[in-house]
Each structure stands twice: as C-alpha cells, then as structure tokens.
PDB file of C-alpha atoms in Angstrom:
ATOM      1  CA  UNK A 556      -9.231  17.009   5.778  1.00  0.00           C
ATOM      2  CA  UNK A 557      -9.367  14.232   3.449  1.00  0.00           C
ATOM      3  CA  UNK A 558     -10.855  10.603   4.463  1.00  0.00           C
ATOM      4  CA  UNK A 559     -11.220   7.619   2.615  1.00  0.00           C
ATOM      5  CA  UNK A 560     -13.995   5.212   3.200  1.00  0.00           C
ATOM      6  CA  UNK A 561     -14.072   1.723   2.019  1.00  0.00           C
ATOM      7  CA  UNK A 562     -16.214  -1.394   2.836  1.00  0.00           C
ATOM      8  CA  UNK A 563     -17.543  -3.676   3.748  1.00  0.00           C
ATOM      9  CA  UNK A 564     -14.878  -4.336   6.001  1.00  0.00           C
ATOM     10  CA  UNK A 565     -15.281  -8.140   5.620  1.00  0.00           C
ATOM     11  CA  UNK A 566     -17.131 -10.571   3.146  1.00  0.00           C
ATOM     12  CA  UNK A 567     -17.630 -13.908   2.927  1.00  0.00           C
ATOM     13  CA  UNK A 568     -18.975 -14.704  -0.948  1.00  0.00           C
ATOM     14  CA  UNK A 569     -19.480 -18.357  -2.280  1.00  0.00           C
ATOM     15  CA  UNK A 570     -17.500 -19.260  -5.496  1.00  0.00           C
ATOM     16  CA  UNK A 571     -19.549 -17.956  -8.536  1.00  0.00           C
ATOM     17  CA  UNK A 572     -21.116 -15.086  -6.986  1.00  0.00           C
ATOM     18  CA  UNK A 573     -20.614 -11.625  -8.123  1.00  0.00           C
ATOM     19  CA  UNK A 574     -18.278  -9.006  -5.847  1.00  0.00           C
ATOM     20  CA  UNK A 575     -18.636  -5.063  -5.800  1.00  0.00           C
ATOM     21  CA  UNK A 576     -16.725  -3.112  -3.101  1.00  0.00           C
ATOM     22  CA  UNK A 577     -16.749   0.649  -3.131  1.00  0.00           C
ATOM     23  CA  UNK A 578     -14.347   2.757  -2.225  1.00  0.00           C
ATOM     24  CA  UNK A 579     -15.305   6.708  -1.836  1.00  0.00           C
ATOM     25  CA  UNK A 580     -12.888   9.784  -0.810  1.00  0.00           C
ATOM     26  CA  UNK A 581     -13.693  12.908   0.328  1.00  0.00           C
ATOM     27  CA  UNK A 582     -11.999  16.042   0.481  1.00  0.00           C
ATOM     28  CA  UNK A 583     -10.153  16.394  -2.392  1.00  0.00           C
ATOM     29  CA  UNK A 584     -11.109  16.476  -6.080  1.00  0.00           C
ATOM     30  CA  UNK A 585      -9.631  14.644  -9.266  1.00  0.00           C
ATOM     31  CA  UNK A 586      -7.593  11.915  -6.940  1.00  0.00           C
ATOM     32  CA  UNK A 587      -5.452   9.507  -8.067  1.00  0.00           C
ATOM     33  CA  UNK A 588      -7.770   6.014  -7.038  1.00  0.00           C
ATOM     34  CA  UNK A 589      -5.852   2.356  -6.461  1.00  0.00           C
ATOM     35  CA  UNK A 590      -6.888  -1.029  -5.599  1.00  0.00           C
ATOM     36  CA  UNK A 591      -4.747  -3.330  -4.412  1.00  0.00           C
ATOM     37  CA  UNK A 592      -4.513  -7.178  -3.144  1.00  0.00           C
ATOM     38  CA  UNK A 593      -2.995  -8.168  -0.741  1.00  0.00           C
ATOM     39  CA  UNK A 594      -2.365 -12.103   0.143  1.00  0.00           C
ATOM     40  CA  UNK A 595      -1.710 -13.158   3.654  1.00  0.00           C
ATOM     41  CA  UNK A 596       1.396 -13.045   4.900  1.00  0.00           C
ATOM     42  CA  UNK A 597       2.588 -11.204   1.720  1.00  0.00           C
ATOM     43  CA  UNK A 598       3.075  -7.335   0.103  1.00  0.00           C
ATOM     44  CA  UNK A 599       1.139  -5.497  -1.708  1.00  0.00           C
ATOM     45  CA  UNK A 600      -0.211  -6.387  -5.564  1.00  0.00           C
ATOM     46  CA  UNK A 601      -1.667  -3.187  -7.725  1.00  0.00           C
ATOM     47  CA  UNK A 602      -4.289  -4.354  -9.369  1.00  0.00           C
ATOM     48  CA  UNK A 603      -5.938  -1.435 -11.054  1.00  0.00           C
ATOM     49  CA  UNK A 604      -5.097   2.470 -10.971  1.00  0.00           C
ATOM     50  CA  UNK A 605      -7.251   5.078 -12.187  1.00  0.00           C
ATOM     51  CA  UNK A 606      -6.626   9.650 -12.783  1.00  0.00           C
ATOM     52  CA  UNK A 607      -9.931   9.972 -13.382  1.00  0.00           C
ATOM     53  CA  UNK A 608     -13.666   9.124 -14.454  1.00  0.00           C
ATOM     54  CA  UNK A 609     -13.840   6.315 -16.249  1.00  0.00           C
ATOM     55  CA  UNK A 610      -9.964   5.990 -17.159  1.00  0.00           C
ATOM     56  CA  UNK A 611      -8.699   2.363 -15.794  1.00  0.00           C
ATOM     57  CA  UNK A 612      -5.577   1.078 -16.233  1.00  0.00           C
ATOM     58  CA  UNK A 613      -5.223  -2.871 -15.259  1.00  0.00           C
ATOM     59  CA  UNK A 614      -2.123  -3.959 -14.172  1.00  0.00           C
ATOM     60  CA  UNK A 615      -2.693  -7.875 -14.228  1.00  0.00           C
ATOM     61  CA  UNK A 616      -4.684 -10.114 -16.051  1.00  0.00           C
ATOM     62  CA  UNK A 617      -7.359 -11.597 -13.508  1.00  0.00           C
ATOM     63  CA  UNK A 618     -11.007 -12.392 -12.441  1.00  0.00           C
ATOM     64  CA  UNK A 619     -11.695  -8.532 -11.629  1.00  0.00           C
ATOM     65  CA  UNK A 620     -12.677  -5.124 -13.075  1.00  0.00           C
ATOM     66  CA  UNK A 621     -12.622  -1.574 -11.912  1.00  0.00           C
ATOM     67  CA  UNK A 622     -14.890   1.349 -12.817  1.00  0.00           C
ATOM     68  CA  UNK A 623     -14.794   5.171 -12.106  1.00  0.00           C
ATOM     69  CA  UNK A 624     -18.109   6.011 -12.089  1.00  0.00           C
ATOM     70  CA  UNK A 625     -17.645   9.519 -10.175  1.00  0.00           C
ATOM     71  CA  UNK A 626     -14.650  11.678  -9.611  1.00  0.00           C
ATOM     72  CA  UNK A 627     -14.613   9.947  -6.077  1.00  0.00           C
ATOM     73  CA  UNK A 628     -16.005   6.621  -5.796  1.00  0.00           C
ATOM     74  CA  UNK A 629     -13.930   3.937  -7.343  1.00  0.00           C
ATOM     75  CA  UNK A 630     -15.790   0.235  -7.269  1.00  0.00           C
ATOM     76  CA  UNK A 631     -13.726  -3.396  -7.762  1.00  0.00           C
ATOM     77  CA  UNK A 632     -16.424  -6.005  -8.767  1.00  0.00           C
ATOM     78  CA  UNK A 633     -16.375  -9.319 -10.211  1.00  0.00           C
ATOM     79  CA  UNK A 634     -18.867 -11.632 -11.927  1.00  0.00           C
ATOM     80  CA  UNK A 635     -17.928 -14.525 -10.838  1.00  0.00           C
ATOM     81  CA  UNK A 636     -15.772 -14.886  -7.860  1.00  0.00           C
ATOM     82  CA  UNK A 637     -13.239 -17.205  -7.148  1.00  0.00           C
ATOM     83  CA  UNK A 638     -11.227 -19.607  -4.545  1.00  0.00           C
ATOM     84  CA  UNK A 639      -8.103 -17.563  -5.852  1.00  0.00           C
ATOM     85  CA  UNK A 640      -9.900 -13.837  -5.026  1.00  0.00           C
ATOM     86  CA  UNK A 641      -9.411 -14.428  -1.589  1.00  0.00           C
ATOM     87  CA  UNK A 642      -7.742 -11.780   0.294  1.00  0.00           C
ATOM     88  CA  UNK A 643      -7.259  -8.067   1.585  1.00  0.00           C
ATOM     89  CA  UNK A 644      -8.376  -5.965  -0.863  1.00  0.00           C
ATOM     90  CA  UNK A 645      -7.024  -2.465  -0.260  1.00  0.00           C
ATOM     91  CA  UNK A 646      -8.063   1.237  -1.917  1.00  0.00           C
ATOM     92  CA  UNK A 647      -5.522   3.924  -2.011  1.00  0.00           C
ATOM     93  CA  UNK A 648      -5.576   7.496  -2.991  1.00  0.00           C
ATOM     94  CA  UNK A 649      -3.398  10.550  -3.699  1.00  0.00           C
ATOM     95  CA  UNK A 650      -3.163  13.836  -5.043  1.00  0.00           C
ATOM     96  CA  UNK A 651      -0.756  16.301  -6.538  1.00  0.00           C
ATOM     97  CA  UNK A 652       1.711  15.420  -3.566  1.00  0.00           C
ATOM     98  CA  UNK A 653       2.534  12.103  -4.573  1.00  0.00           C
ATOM     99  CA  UNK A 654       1.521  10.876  -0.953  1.00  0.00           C
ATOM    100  CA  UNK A 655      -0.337   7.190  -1.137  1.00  0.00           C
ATOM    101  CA  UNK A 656      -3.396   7.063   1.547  1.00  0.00           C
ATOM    102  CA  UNK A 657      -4.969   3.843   1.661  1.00  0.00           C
ATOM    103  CA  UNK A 658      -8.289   3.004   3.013  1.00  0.00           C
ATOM    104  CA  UNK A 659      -8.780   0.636   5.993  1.00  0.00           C
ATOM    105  CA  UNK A 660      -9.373  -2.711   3.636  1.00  0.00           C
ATOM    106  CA  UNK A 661     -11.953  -5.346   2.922  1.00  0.00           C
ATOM    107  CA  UNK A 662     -11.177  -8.539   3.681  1.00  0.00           C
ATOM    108  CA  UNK A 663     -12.920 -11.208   1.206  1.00  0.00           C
ATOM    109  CA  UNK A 664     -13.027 -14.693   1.666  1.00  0.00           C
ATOM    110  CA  UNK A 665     -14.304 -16.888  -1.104  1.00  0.00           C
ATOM    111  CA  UNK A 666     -15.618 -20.477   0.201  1.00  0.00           C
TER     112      UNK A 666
ATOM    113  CA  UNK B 771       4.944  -7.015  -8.891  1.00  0.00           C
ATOM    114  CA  UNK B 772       4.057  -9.110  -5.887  1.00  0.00           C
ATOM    115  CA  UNK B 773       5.987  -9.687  -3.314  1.00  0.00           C
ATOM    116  CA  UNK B 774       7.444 -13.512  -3.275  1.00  0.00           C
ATOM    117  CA  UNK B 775       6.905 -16.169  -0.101  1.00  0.00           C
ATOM    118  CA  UNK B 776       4.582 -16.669   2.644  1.00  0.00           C
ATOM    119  CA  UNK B 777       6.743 -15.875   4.973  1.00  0.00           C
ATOM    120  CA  UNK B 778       7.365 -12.316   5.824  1.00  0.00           C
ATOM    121  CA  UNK B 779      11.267 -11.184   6.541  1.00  0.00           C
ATOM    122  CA  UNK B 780      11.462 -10.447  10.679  1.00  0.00           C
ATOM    123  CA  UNK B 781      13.288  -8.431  12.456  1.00  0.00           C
ATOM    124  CA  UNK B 782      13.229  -8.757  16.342  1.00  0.00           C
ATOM    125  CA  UNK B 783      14.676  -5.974  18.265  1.00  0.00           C
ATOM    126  CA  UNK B 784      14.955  -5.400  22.112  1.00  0.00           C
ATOM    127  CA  UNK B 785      12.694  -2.420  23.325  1.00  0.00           C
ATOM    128  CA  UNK B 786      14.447   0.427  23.319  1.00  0.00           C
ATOM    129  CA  UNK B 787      17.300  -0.535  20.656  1.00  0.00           C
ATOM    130  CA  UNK B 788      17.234   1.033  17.335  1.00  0.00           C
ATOM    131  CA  UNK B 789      15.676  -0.342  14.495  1.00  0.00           C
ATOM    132  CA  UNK B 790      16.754  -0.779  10.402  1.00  0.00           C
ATOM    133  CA  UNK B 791      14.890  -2.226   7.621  1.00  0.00           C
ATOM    134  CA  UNK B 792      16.057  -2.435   4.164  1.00  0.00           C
ATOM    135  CA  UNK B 793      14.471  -2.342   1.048  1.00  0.00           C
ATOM    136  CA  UNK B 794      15.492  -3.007  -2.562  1.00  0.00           C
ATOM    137  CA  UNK B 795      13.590  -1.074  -5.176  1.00  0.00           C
ATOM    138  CA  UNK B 796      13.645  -2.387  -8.393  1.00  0.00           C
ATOM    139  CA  UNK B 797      13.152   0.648 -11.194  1.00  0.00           C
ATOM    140  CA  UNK B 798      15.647   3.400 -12.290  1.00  0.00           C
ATOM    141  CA  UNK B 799      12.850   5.349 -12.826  1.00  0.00           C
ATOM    142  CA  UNK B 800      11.741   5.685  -9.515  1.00  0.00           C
ATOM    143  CA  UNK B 801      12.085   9.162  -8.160  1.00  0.00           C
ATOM    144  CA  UNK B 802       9.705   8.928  -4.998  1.00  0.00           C
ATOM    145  CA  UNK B 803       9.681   6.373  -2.416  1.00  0.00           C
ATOM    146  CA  UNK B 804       7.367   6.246   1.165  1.00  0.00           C
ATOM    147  CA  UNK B 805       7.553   3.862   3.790  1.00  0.00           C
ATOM    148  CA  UNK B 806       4.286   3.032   5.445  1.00  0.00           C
ATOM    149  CA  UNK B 807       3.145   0.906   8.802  1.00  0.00           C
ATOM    150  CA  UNK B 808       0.971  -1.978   8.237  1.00  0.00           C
ATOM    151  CA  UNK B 809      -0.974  -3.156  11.403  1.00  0.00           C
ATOM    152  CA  UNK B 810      -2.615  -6.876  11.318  1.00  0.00           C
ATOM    153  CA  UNK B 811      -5.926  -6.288   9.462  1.00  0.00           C
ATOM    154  CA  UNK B 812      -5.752  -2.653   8.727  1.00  0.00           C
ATOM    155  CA  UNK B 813      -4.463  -0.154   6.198  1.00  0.00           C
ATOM    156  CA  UNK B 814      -0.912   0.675   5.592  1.00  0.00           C
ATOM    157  CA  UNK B 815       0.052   4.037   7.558  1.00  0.00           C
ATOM    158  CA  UNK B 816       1.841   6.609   6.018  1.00  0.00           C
ATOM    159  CA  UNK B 817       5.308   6.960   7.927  1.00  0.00           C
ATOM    160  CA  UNK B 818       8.481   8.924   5.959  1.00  0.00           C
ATOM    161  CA  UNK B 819       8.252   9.786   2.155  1.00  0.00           C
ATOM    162  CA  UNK B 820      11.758  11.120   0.270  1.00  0.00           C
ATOM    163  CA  UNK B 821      12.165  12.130  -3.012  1.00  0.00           C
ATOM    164  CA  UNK B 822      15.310  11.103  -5.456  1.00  0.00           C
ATOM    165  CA  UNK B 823      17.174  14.256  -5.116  1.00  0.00           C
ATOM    166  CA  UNK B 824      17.531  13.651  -0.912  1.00  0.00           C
ATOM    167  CA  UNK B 825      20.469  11.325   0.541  1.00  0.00           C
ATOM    168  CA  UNK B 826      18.320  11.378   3.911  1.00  0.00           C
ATOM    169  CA  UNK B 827      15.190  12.873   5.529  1.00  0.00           C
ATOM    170  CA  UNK B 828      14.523  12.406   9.210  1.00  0.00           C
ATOM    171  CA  UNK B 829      11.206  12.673  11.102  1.00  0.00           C
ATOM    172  CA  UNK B 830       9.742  11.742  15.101  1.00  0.00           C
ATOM    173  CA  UNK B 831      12.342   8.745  15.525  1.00  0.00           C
ATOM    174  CA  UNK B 832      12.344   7.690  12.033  1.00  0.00           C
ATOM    175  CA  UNK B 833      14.880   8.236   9.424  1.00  0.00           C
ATOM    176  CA  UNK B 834      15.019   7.016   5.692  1.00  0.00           C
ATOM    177  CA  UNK B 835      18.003   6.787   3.572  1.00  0.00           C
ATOM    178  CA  UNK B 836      18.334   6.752   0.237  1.00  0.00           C
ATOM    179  CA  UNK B 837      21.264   4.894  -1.818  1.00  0.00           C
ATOM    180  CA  UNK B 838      20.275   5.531  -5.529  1.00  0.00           C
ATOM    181  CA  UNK B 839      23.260   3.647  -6.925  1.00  0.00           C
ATOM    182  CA  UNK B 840      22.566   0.722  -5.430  1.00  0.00           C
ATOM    183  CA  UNK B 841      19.027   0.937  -5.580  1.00  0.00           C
ATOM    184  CA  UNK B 842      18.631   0.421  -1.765  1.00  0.00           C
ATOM    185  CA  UNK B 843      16.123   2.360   1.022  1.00  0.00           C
ATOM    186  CA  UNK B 844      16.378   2.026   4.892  1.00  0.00           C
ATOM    187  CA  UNK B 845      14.075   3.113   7.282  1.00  0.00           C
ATOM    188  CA  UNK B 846      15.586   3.475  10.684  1.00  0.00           C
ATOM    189  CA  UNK B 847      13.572   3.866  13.802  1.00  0.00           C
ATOM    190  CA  UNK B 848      14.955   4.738  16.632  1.00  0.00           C
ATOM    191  CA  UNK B 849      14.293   3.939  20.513  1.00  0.00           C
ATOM    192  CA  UNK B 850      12.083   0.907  18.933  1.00  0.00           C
ATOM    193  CA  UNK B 851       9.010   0.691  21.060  1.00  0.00           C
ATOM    194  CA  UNK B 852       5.971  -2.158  21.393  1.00  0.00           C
ATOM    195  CA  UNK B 853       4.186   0.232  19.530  1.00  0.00           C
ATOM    196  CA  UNK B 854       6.143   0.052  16.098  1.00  0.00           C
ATOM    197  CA  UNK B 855       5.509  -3.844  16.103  1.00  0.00           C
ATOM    198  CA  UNK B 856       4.024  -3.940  12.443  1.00  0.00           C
ATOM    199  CA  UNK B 857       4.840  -5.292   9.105  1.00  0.00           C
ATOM    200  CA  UNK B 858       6.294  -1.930   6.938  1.00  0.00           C
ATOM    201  CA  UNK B 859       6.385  -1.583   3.166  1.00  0.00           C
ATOM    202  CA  UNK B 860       8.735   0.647   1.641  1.00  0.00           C
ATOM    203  CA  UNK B 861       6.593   1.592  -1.901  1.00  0.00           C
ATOM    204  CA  UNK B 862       8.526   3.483  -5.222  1.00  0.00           C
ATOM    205  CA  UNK B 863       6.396   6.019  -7.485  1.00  0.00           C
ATOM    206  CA  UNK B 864       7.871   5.263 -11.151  1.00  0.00           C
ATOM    207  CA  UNK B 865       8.324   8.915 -12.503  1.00  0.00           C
ATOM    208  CA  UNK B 866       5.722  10.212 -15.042  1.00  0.00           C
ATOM    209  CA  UNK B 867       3.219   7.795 -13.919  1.00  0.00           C
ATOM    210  CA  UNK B 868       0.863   7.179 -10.412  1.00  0.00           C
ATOM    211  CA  UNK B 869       2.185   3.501  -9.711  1.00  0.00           C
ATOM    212  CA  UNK B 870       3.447   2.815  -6.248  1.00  0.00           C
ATOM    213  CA  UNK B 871       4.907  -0.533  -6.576  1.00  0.00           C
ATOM    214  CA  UNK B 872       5.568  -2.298  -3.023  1.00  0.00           C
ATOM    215  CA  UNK B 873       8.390  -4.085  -1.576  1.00  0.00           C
ATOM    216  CA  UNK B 874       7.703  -7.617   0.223  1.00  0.00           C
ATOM    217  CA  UNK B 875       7.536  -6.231   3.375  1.00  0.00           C
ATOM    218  CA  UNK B 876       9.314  -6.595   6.665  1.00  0.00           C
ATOM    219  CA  UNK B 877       7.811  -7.713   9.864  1.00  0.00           C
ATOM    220  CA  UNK B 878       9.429  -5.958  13.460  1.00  0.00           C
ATOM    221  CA  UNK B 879       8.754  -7.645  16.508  1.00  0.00           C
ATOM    222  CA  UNK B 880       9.761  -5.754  19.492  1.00  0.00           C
ATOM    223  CA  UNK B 881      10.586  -7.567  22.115  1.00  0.00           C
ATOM    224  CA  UNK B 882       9.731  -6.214  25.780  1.00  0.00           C
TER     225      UNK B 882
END
C-alpha cells in the first residue's frame, strides 16, 4: 500500500534561517507531488505541484522553492525564512486515480 | 486561491442528527471534486470523491451531491457522531491539469 512520510512534524526556525522539509512516498511510482500552506484557522493554499523529476510548477509568488530531486521525494526549502512562513505546511500525492493523499504536516513556526 | 477569514464557517449539529455542508467551487473546468476530514493538527482525510458526470454518490453515512449548474457540492453525513467533529474541505481537480484547489473549509461541532 502506498504511505507518505513527511517531517519534521514541527519546527521552530528564527527569521533568516534557511528551511528544507522533505516529503517521501512510497508505493507507487511517477506520483503527482503537492505542497501546500495552510494558515490557522484557514483552507488550504497550493503552493507548488510537481508530475515528475525536476518539473515544478509555482503557483504563487513567495519566500519558497520546491525541487524534485527523485521520482519520490519532493523537498520545500527556503533561504531565508520569514515571520510570514509561519504555518502548516502540508505534502500531498496522487496517481492515475485522481485521488489527493496528503501527508500528516509540518508545522513551522518562524520567531 | 486561499481561502478568505480567520474564522472558519461552523456548523453545530445535535448527535445523532444529520449533517450538510456546502461548498461553492469556483471553475467550469472542474470535472473531479473530493471531500476530505481535517482533524486539529493533522492531514486532511480522504472521505467521498465524485466525478462531473455523477448527480450523487453515496458511501458509510456520507453522501455528496453534485449541482454543476450552479456550481455547488454538499456533503451530507448522516447519524452525525462526536467522531465527525472536524473541519472538511471540499477540493476541485481543474480538468487536464493535477491542481486540487480547496474550498475555505467548514468546521462541524457535534454536540453530545
């Protein structure tokens, strides 16, 4: 069965530090990778999407970056963090069946 | 796009009752559409999933319906119980492309 691992599960960075939070899947090949944000109290923002290695697609302007560096493993990072990147930060994948499964989410606060 | 407010929508239902939460979708291109179960600090949970060409799918206590002309989704649960107090998320799959875009959410509170 397919499983999706992300962490850590929460972070606590200082403002100008650099982020990197990895997000791996297993049991499935070629997914369909997401990250998303996700402000308190609020819904869900896509911020990047990717169908394979090292295809990105952004879908805001912001402080982060996505990279594909295996079929599987999907990484948001971040040079320089800040106040504004706090939040639950939430990886999603699919396959051929359309069906969204998301990972259990990192929650980042930036103090 | 992101969902607008701090403030979640709530819906409080009496154990037992039925439950419905509404969703607007926003693209004409949308042909795919899940709800999902959000639990404070985890993951959303897939729940009920329907495609464009269905009116209605039913599952264990949960139905979705579909109004394409009016752009509209429902999720009804029924015999609401503590368990199904959670924030859901109905999400739409734009066709041709792997976006799910997310409605603001709607928080259910069950009460005992």
């Amino acid at each position: 069965s397919q499983t999706i691992h992300q962490w850590p599960a929460t972070l606590v960075q200082p403002v100008g530090s650099p982020l990197s939070l990895e997000c791996t899947v297993e049991g499935t090949s070629n997914p369909n990778l997401y990250w998303y944000r996700q402000a308190a109290g609020r819904g869900l923002q896509l911020l990047f999407y990717s169908v394979g290695i090292g295809q990105i697609s952004s879908e805001v302007p912001q402080n982060l970056s996505a990279s594909r560096p295996q079929d599987r493993q999907f990484i948001l990072s971040s040079k320089k963090l800040l106040l504004s990147d706090s939040g639950f930060y939430l990886c999603a994948w699919c396959s051929g069946a359309l069906r969204a499964f998301f990972g259990q989410g990192t929650r980042l606060t930036v103090v | 796009g992101e969902s607008v407010g701090l403030h979640l929508p709530t819906l409080s239902v009496q154990e037992g009752d039925n439950s419905i939460i509404n969703c607007a979708y926003s693209n004409s291109a949308s042909d795919y559409f899940i709800w999902y179960k959000q639990e404070s600090g985890k993951g959303p949970q897939f729940i009920i999933d329907i495609r464009s060409n269905m009116g209605k799918r039913q599952g264990q206590r949960v139905t979705v319906l579909l109004n394409k002309t009016v752009k509209h989704l429902s999720l009804q649960i029924a015999a609401t119980q503590p368990g199904d107090s959670a924030v859901y998320f109905c999400a739409e799959n734009i066709s041709g492309t792997y976006k799910y875009i997310f409605g603001t959410g709607t928080r259910l509170k069950v009460l005992a």
